[in-house]
XYZ file of C-alpha atoms in Angstrom:
554
model
C 14.642 11.109 -31.573
C 14.273 13.243 -28.434
C 16.944 14.071 -25.879
C 15.708 12.177 -22.809
C 17.780 14.352 -20.457
C 15.218 17.119 -20.872
C 12.574 14.847 -19.437
C 14.469 12.905 -16.800
C 11.982 11.447 -14.327
C 14.641 11.875 -11.651
C 14.732 15.680 -11.956
C 12.253 17.587 -9.846
C 11.662 21.344 -10.173
C 15.067 22.180 -11.618
C 16.110 25.521 -13.042
C 18.472 26.049 -16.005
C 21.498 25.274 -13.864
C 19.921 22.068 -12.630
C 19.468 23.436 -9.116
C 16.226 23.158 -7.183
C 14.132 26.299 -7.649
C 12.985 26.196 -4.048
C 13.535 24.030 -1.022
C 10.396 22.204 -0.003
C 9.989 20.194 3.175
C 7.404 17.924 1.520
C 8.209 16.319 -1.830
C 4.646 16.767 -3.135
C 5.129 20.541 -2.925
C 8.171 20.233 -5.194
C 6.183 18.269 -7.772
C 3.356 20.815 -7.604
C 5.894 23.578 -8.297
C 7.037 21.767 -11.429
C 3.464 21.258 -12.640
C 2.599 24.910 -12.026
C 5.715 25.988 -13.929
C 4.004 24.648 -17.062
C 0.978 26.880 -16.425
C -1.567 24.071 -16.870
C -5.259 24.612 -17.438
C -7.635 23.452 -14.732
C -8.529 20.797 -14.009
C -4.997 19.499 -13.556
C -5.016 15.776 -14.356
C -2.989 13.471 -12.097
C -2.857 9.917 -13.434
C -1.881 6.463 -12.293
C -2.450 3.110 -13.865
C -2.351 -0.618 -13.350
C -2.772 -3.833 -15.283
C -5.380 -6.025 -13.542
C -3.198 -9.112 -13.541
C -3.471 -10.423 -9.968
C -4.175 -9.463 -6.378
C -4.804 -5.784 -5.742
C -2.224 -5.305 -2.999
C -0.474 -2.489 -1.167
C 2.089 -2.072 -3.942
C -0.702 -0.896 -6.257
C -1.407 1.892 -3.778
C 1.956 3.513 -4.575
C 0.617 5.449 -7.551
C -2.678 6.194 -5.846
C -1.047 7.767 -2.800
C 1.804 9.535 -4.619
C -0.742 11.092 -6.958
C -3.089 11.903 -4.089
C -0.572 14.022 -2.209
C 0.306 16.040 -5.312
C -3.377 16.515 -6.201
C -4.136 17.665 -2.649
C -1.278 20.195 -2.690
C -2.590 21.579 -5.982
C -6.099 21.832 -4.577
C -4.746 23.614 -1.530
C -3.175 26.133 -3.918
C -6.536 26.804 -5.528
C -6.417 24.475 -8.516
C -9.071 22.034 -9.575
C -7.411 18.627 -9.768
C -8.667 15.269 -11.009
C -7.016 12.042 -9.972
C -7.531 9.553 -12.786
C -6.526 5.916 -12.540
C -6.507 3.767 -15.663
C -7.116 0.046 -15.695
C -5.117 -1.399 -18.579
C -7.821 -3.977 -18.940
C -7.639 -4.578 -22.661
C -4.271 -6.241 -22.077
C -4.325 -10.029 -22.486
C -4.154 -12.432 -19.561
C -0.722 -13.971 -20.104
C -0.517 -16.364 -17.151
C -2.596 -17.535 -14.218
C -2.119 -15.679 -10.951
C -1.458 -17.885 -7.929
C -3.513 -15.737 -5.593
C -6.631 -13.608 -5.912
C -8.536 -11.315 -3.590
C -12.268 -11.504 -2.984
C -14.595 -8.504 -3.021
C -13.642 -7.681 0.585
C -9.925 -7.738 -0.174
C -9.232 -11.081 1.487
C -6.572 -13.167 -0.252
C -7.701 -16.550 -1.562
C -6.078 -19.290 -3.603
C -7.171 -20.433 -7.046
C -8.621 -23.568 -5.470
C -11.269 -21.429 -3.792
C -12.654 -19.929 -7.018
C -13.554 -20.972 -10.560
C -9.957 -21.065 -11.798
C -11.163 -22.466 -15.087
C -12.714 -19.088 -15.838
C -9.144 -17.834 -16.054
C -7.374 -20.849 -17.517
C -9.763 -21.089 -20.473
C -9.181 -17.438 -21.357
C -5.426 -16.993 -21.641
C -4.649 -14.455 -24.363
C -7.991 -12.669 -24.044
C -8.466 -9.113 -22.682
C -9.178 -8.946 -18.970
C -12.581 -7.403 -19.665
C -13.517 -10.457 -21.752
C -12.765 -12.881 -18.908
C -15.512 -13.828 -16.425
C -15.033 -12.844 -12.798
C -13.826 -16.071 -11.132
C -15.901 -15.097 -8.082
C -19.027 -14.878 -10.237
C -19.969 -11.420 -8.955
C -18.613 -8.628 -11.187
C -19.099 -8.204 -14.933
C -15.553 -9.395 -15.631
C -12.220 -10.214 -14.053
C -11.119 -6.636 -14.839
C -14.210 -5.134 -13.228
C -13.582 -7.191 -10.075
C -9.997 -5.951 -9.871
C -10.967 -2.311 -10.561
C -13.616 -2.452 -7.840
C -10.972 -3.666 -5.374
C -8.697 -0.742 -6.197
C -11.522 1.763 -5.885
C -12.472 0.268 -2.524
C -8.846 0.415 -1.335
C -8.557 4.063 -2.364
C -11.814 4.811 -0.576
C -10.578 3.091 2.590
C -7.599 5.442 2.536
C -9.762 8.500 1.908
C -8.738 8.987 -1.724
C -11.255 9.766 -4.455
C -10.094 8.371 -7.804
C -11.759 8.223 -11.210
C -11.285 4.714 -12.588
C -11.051 4.673 -16.378
C -11.192 1.444 -18.356
C -8.922 1.204 -21.395
C -11.450 -1.158 -22.965
C -14.093 1.553 -22.708
C -11.714 4.206 -24.071
C -11.348 2.063 -27.188
C -15.013 1.082 -27.385
C -16.331 4.648 -27.216
C -13.812 5.806 -29.867
C -11.832 7.995 -27.440
C -8.647 6.235 -28.531
C -9.533 6.123 -32.230
C -7.802 9.400 -33.238
C -4.614 8.193 -31.542
C -4.779 4.801 -33.254
C -5.411 6.485 -36.627
C -2.492 8.861 -36.148
C -0.074 6.110 -35.064
C -1.032 3.852 -37.992
C -0.912 6.752 -40.440
C 2.628 7.350 -39.265
C 3.598 3.711 -38.934
C 7.028 4.222 -40.483
C 7.924 6.896 -37.916
C 6.421 4.763 -35.144
C 8.604 1.821 -36.185
C 11.711 4.002 -36.354
C 11.129 5.421 -32.854
C 10.248 2.067 -31.307
C 13.272 0.320 -32.809
C 15.501 2.271 -30.400
C 13.795 0.603 -27.440
C 12.478 -2.743 -28.585
C 14.012 -5.616 -30.531
C 12.323 -7.353 -33.455
C 10.789 -4.210 -34.935
C 11.013 -4.921 -38.669
C 9.398 -3.437 -41.742
C 6.338 -5.663 -41.237
C 5.706 -4.515 -37.668
C 2.382 -2.754 -37.124
C 1.746 -1.046 -33.756
C -1.772 -2.414 -33.283
C -3.094 -5.655 -31.752
C -6.568 -6.685 -32.987
C -8.875 -8.940 -31.004
C -9.674 -12.043 -33.014
C -13.388 -12.215 -33.778
C -13.224 -16.013 -33.792
C -11.451 -16.912 -30.525
C -11.383 -13.570 -28.705
C -7.609 -13.511 -28.230
C -5.312 -10.619 -29.041
C -3.004 -11.115 -31.997
C 0.100 -9.217 -33.056
C -0.102 -10.051 -36.766
C -1.615 -7.268 -38.882
C -1.473 -7.811 -42.650
C -3.087 -4.618 -43.952
C -4.238 -1.172 -42.763
C -7.190 0.751 -44.226
C -7.112 4.257 -42.755
C -10.237 5.365 -44.648
C -12.409 2.627 -43.148
C -10.459 2.637 -39.835
C -9.862 -1.114 -40.025
C -7.001 -3.604 -40.168
C -6.772 -7.091 -41.585
C -5.128 -9.677 -39.344
C -4.201 -13.309 -38.818
C -4.691 -14.824 -35.366
C -1.202 -16.144 -34.621
C 0.490 -17.575 -31.535
C 1.551 -15.319 -28.655
C 4.902 -15.983 -27.000
C 4.844 -15.446 -23.220
C 8.276 -16.127 -21.778
C 8.966 -19.801 -22.370
C 5.287 -20.533 -23.033
C 3.084 -20.122 -26.070
C -0.571 -19.111 -26.177
C -1.968 -20.664 -29.326
C -3.723 -18.523 -31.901
C -6.587 -20.013 -33.863
C -5.304 -19.068 -37.340
C -8.440 -17.094 -38.227
C -8.059 -14.348 -40.841
C -10.335 -11.393 -40.324
C -10.886 -7.649 -40.181
C -11.080 -5.508 -37.048
C -11.955 -1.862 -36.520
C -9.704 0.469 -34.548
C -12.135 -0.024 -31.655
C -11.661 -3.802 -31.768
C -8.059 -3.952 -30.726
C -5.442 -1.975 -28.865
C -2.139 -0.200 -29.174
C 0.931 -1.945 -27.742
C 1.831 -0.694 -24.268
C 4.677 1.598 -25.361
C 2.209 3.504 -27.579
C -0.814 3.122 -25.356
C 0.789 4.858 -22.367
C 1.540 8.137 -24.216
C -1.806 7.691 -25.947
C -3.426 7.881 -22.504
C -1.526 11.105 -21.809
C -3.060 12.570 -24.930
C -6.682 11.477 -24.626
C -6.900 12.130 -20.885
C -4.909 15.373 -20.893
C -2.470 14.117 -18.257
C -0.329 16.739 -16.459
C 1.478 14.512 -13.944
C 2.097 10.806 -13.532
C 4.154 8.966 -10.928
C 5.515 5.517 -11.739
C 7.800 2.847 -10.341
C 11.509 2.711 -11.048
C 11.011 -0.232 -13.410
C 9.543 2.200 -15.953
C 12.220 4.879 -15.506
C 14.837 3.350 -17.782
C 12.543 1.710 -20.351
C 8.931 2.701 -20.771
C 9.372 6.358 -19.768
C 12.115 7.234 -22.310
C 10.227 5.468 -25.082
C 7.000 7.133 -23.971
C 8.629 10.568 -24.162
C 10.037 9.791 -27.598
C 6.700 8.537 -28.903
C 4.821 11.466 -27.365
C 7.080 14.050 -28.973
C 8.007 12.427 -32.281
C 4.923 10.356 -33.112
C 1.979 11.979 -31.322
C 3.421 15.514 -31.219
C 2.395 16.123 -27.598
C 4.270 17.158 -24.461
C 4.710 14.343 -21.950
C 3.448 14.966 -18.415
C 5.583 15.879 -15.423
C 7.046 12.551 -14.223
C 8.095 11.247 -10.846
C 9.833 7.944 -10.168
C 9.190 6.288 -6.845
C 11.242 3.555 -5.249
C 9.514 0.290 -4.537
C 9.106 -0.722 -0.944
C 9.805 -4.226 0.252
C 7.565 -6.270 2.517
C 9.200 -8.097 5.407
C 12.575 -7.586 3.743
C 11.563 -9.197 0.429
C 10.190 -7.871 -2.843
C 6.420 -7.751 -3.164
C 5.409 -10.835 -5.131
C 1.946 -12.190 -5.802
C 3.354 -15.474 -7.091
C 5.521 -15.960 -3.988
C 2.714 -14.884 -1.693
C 4.699 -11.957 -0.246
C 1.896 -9.424 -0.372
C -0.425 -7.599 1.958
C -3.702 -6.008 0.946
C -4.982 -2.645 2.099
C -7.793 -4.449 3.905
C -5.306 -6.572 5.828
C -3.096 -3.640 6.723
C -6.005 -1.519 7.923
C -6.833 -4.293 10.367
C -3.465 -3.474 11.964
C -3.041 0.279 11.422
C -5.086 3.461 11.276
C -5.517 4.895 7.738
C -3.432 7.952 8.637
C -0.463 5.731 9.548
C -0.670 4.051 6.130
C -0.889 7.450 4.438
C 2.126 8.588 6.459
C 4.145 5.644 5.117
C 3.495 6.879 1.573
C 4.115 10.508 2.520
C 7.768 9.709 3.239
C 10.385 10.473 0.583
C 9.411 8.383 -2.499
C 13.033 8.368 -3.695
C 14.133 6.257 -0.729
C 13.595 2.511 -0.594
C 11.818 1.355 2.561
C 10.828 -1.918 4.111
C 7.393 -2.473 5.571
C 8.150 -5.092 8.216
C 4.849 -6.294 9.635
C 6.612 -7.712 12.675
C 7.875 -4.205 13.534
C 4.779 -2.167 12.853
C 5.234 -0.730 16.343
C 8.241 1.208 15.000
C 6.220 2.644 12.111
C 3.444 3.688 14.484
C 5.952 5.227 16.893
C 7.421 7.207 13.979
C 3.945 8.375 12.998
C 3.146 9.420 16.577
C 6.384 11.423 16.704
C 5.528 12.999 13.332
C 2.091 13.952 14.639
C 3.534 15.262 17.895
C 6.023 17.369 15.929
C 3.180 19.060 14.073
C 1.671 20.084 17.404
C 4.994 21.374 18.718
C 5.713 18.462 21.032
C 9.003 17.347 19.406
C 12.255 19.287 19.537
C 13.799 17.872 16.320
C 13.606 20.674 13.758
C 13.908 18.404 10.715
C 10.950 16.306 11.864
C 8.954 19.424 12.707
C 9.551 21.016 9.295
C 8.398 17.877 7.490
C 5.403 17.486 9.809
C 4.294 21.085 9.377
C 4.361 20.645 5.597
C 2.951 17.111 5.257
C 0.723 16.407 8.270
C -2.347 18.301 6.959
C -2.318 16.002 3.903
C -1.854 12.818 5.921
C -4.835 13.184 8.262
C -8.446 13.476 7.220
C -8.826 16.678 9.224
C -6.436 18.613 11.456
C -7.734 18.829 15.028
C -7.151 21.861 17.248
C -5.519 19.650 19.851
C -3.303 16.608 19.256
C -5.230 13.322 19.310
C -4.560 11.002 22.217
C -2.502 8.086 20.917
C -1.783 5.026 22.992
C 1.735 3.734 22.270
C 1.274 0.787 19.932
C 2.943 -1.779 22.165
C 0.991 -0.518 25.173
C -2.164 -0.864 23.074
C -1.061 -4.437 22.383
C -0.753 -4.984 26.143
C -4.293 -3.662 26.567
C -5.302 -6.064 23.822
C -4.509 -8.887 26.238
C -7.316 -7.545 28.427
C -10.926 -8.179 27.394
C -12.440 -6.002 30.114
C -13.005 -2.522 28.623
C -13.171 -0.801 32.005
C -9.859 -2.368 32.988
C -8.344 -1.176 29.705
C -9.432 2.369 30.498
C -8.153 2.151 34.071
C -4.769 0.799 32.962
C -4.384 3.487 30.296
C -5.419 6.194 32.755
C -3.103 4.920 35.494
C -0.199 4.979 33.028
C -1.026 8.562 32.058
C -1.917 7.762 28.456
C -5.540 8.882 28.872
C -6.283 12.012 30.970
C -8.333 11.367 34.074
C -10.907 13.926 32.928
C -11.185 12.596 29.346
C -14.729 12.473 27.970
C -16.331 9.399 26.414
C -15.498 10.294 22.793
C -11.850 10.946 23.661
C -11.588 7.606 25.429
C -13.261 5.790 22.546
C -10.896 7.359 20.019
C -7.863 6.435 22.117
C -8.994 2.837 22.556
C -9.554 2.381 18.823
C -5.877 1.476 18.431
C -6.199 -1.427 20.880
C -8.038 -3.765 18.530
C -5.586 -3.022 15.737
C -2.634 -3.793 18.008
C -4.408 -6.933 19.179
C -4.877 -8.017 15.553
C -1.171 -7.366 15.007
C -0.251 -9.569 17.977
C -2.435 -12.376 16.666
C -1.192 -12.118 13.074
C 2.465 -12.031 14.134
C 1.928 -14.423 17.056
C 4.372 -12.266 18.986
C 4.974 -11.597 22.672
C 1.641 -9.788 22.982
C -0.484 -12.666 21.699
C -1.781 -13.721 25.103
C -4.972 -13.057 27.042
C -5.003 -11.785 30.591
C -7.315 -13.882 32.737
C -9.900 -11.622 34.326
C -10.657 -14.197 37.022
C -8.063 -16.047 39.096
C -7.246 -19.356 37.345
C -7.437 -22.590 39.335
C -3.833 -22.892 40.517
C -2.005 -24.819 43.216
C 1.659 -24.056 43.927
C 4.290 -25.633 46.129
C 4.891 -23.806 49.383
C 8.214 -22.288 48.325
C 6.798 -21.022 45.008
C 3.790 -19.525 46.829
C 6.118 -17.752 49.255
C 8.179 -16.384 46.358
C 5.024 -15.038 44.712
C 4.056 -13.281 47.947
C 7.527 -11.740 48.125
C 7.273 -10.602 44.513
C 3.930 -8.988 45.351
C 5.746 -6.771 47.872
C 8.151 -5.624 45.148
C 5.257 -4.646 42.898
C 3.418 -2.933 45.737
C 6.499 -0.758 46.331
C 5.955 0.828 42.903
C 8.905 -0.559 40.986
C 9.146 -0.343 37.175
C 8.652 -3.246 34.805
C 12.404 -3.692 34.313
C 12.914 -3.720 38.083
C 10.144 -6.289 38.506
C 11.796 -8.429 35.812
C 15.078 -8.365 37.740
C 13.251 -9.041 41.008
C 11.803 -12.273 39.577
C 15.349 -13.647 39.167
C 16.435 -12.379 42.601
C 13.341 -13.804 44.278
C 13.801 -17.238 42.675
C 17.376 -17.379 43.958
C 16.316 -16.143 47.411
C 13.770 -18.948 47.765
C 16.040 -21.528 46.128
C 13.626 -22.405 43.350
C 14.172 -22.744 39.619
C 13.804 -19.426 37.821
C 11.696 -21.130 35.179
C 9.302 -22.406 37.864
C 8.675 -18.886 39.157
C 8.094 -17.526 35.657
C 5.726 -20.398 34.907
C 3.810 -19.668 38.102
C 3.414 -16.051 37.008
C 2.218 -17.063 33.566
C -0.290 -19.483 35.107
C -1.656 -16.733 37.353
C -2.067 -14.089 34.695
C -2.583 -16.029 31.432
C -3.369 -19.594 32.516
C -0.466 -20.550 30.226
C 3.008 -21.940 30.880
C 4.730 -19.174 28.892
C 4.112 -15.604 27.818
C 5.670 -12.158 27.283
C 8.473 -10.657 29.375
C 6.651 -11.041 32.642
C 8.148 -8.221 34.669
C 7.659 -5.618 31.954
C 4.101 -6.787 31.411
C 3.257 -6.605 35.112
C 4.744 -3.133 35.212
C 2.130 -2.006 32.666
C -0.814 -3.290 34.719
C -2.641 -1.714 37.614
C -0.551 -2.215 40.758
C -3.467 -3.229 42.976
C -4.605 -5.835 40.468
C -1.106 -7.337 40.091
C -0.495 -7.466 43.837
C -3.843 -9.173 44.437
C -3.222 -11.720 41.703
C 0.300 -12.562 42.925
C -1.208 -13.161 46.364
C -3.904 -15.353 44.746
C -6.624 -13.107 46.182
C -8.326 -12.002 42.952
């Protein structure tokens, strides 16, 4: 058996003393160093993979984006690099997902599709199961198309490879033949990692020609004819059982698959993989066994590994069954692609939470990161990271820093439907230069709709609409007088915080309930009885407009 310490997925670019060979400000540079240390032939193959078992969500993008940054660094160094992504679509469907995503990435429940197309096919390979939406060739093809579309939305070009096709076109056949020819060694290696590996265990799962399900019961191997004999037996899935049909038959090496622990290193061999990132769940199980199988069964060198920490969503683990997921499509309704790429450019060894309610903080961090690249931030640590990573985060580096509206200010502008008023407010606040041309203005305003979508999805303090025309209002005399007085405060040029304080002072001065004065303000500006922090909101608007509205003149 191999010594796993030589292939620890937690060690990046280490020399003989275990010290980093060079300090890098961007982790993808460190990985590229380690790949180059092996002197690989071009093209360098960067791989990821996924089992098409449920909704294609943001968690699946982990391997796409981690691989992308490393591939881009290698390309920048003059290498040809391919980013391959395997769909483990010859795996059996073991249980019904609770949620699916349609062709546009929108999440739907099983009640909205032909769920029977799934339920009738438990135990069958994903590529043998009809697309429940009735559009793609199979459930697997539907899922793979979603991932390709998500990668494309983020500006990443991946080569999707189907495991089913790798078996069907005989690409995997030499690996299957070698593993079965060395079944005793395969059993010995696997027994260190997996229980119930006895003398009868055969590392191959045929597809039953009668019922189409995968079976784990092989009764004979014929290496000369490249076939196995099998019995279609039951499959245990947790506490449930998927019934086999009992059929006895013969299958070729193309009509079945290797178990996962053999299939993963088999992919390394047939695809010539140089680097593969993977989640921490594989670090202590699948990776050590994969290394052992690669070296002692297949006689190949495993690729350079990298373990990434999972991120949580809204403080909880990503879970399709619990509904705690977000798709790339959904997230790109709220954020620019470069902000999403920035999230994945951060240190993959550190766990992070993507809190949708606080996306403003993520966007603020991105804006600071971008500003640091252009020399607008004094923090050296941020600047060093930005100088190394920013060119890989954006589609193209501009000569001048893009104009970015602060996300919460963009959400304020999202309360305004009038485009000209949006521009005037942003210009008055100094976020858009007075001499900005049309394309600059359009680019700056692009964030407004995303922030507006965020306000609506979160139903937060920005989910209100400013009334362009004066609503039909009628106030008591003392409330009207207080509004006039408040208009004088605004006209004097006070800040939003000062206006907020003045609302309380004015209510006390005119001996009216504070809540009544706030409600009057909300009626004037939103035609609602509640809204965001009124003073701060008014401080963001054009002074002349606010004064006129408080005086009920416009």
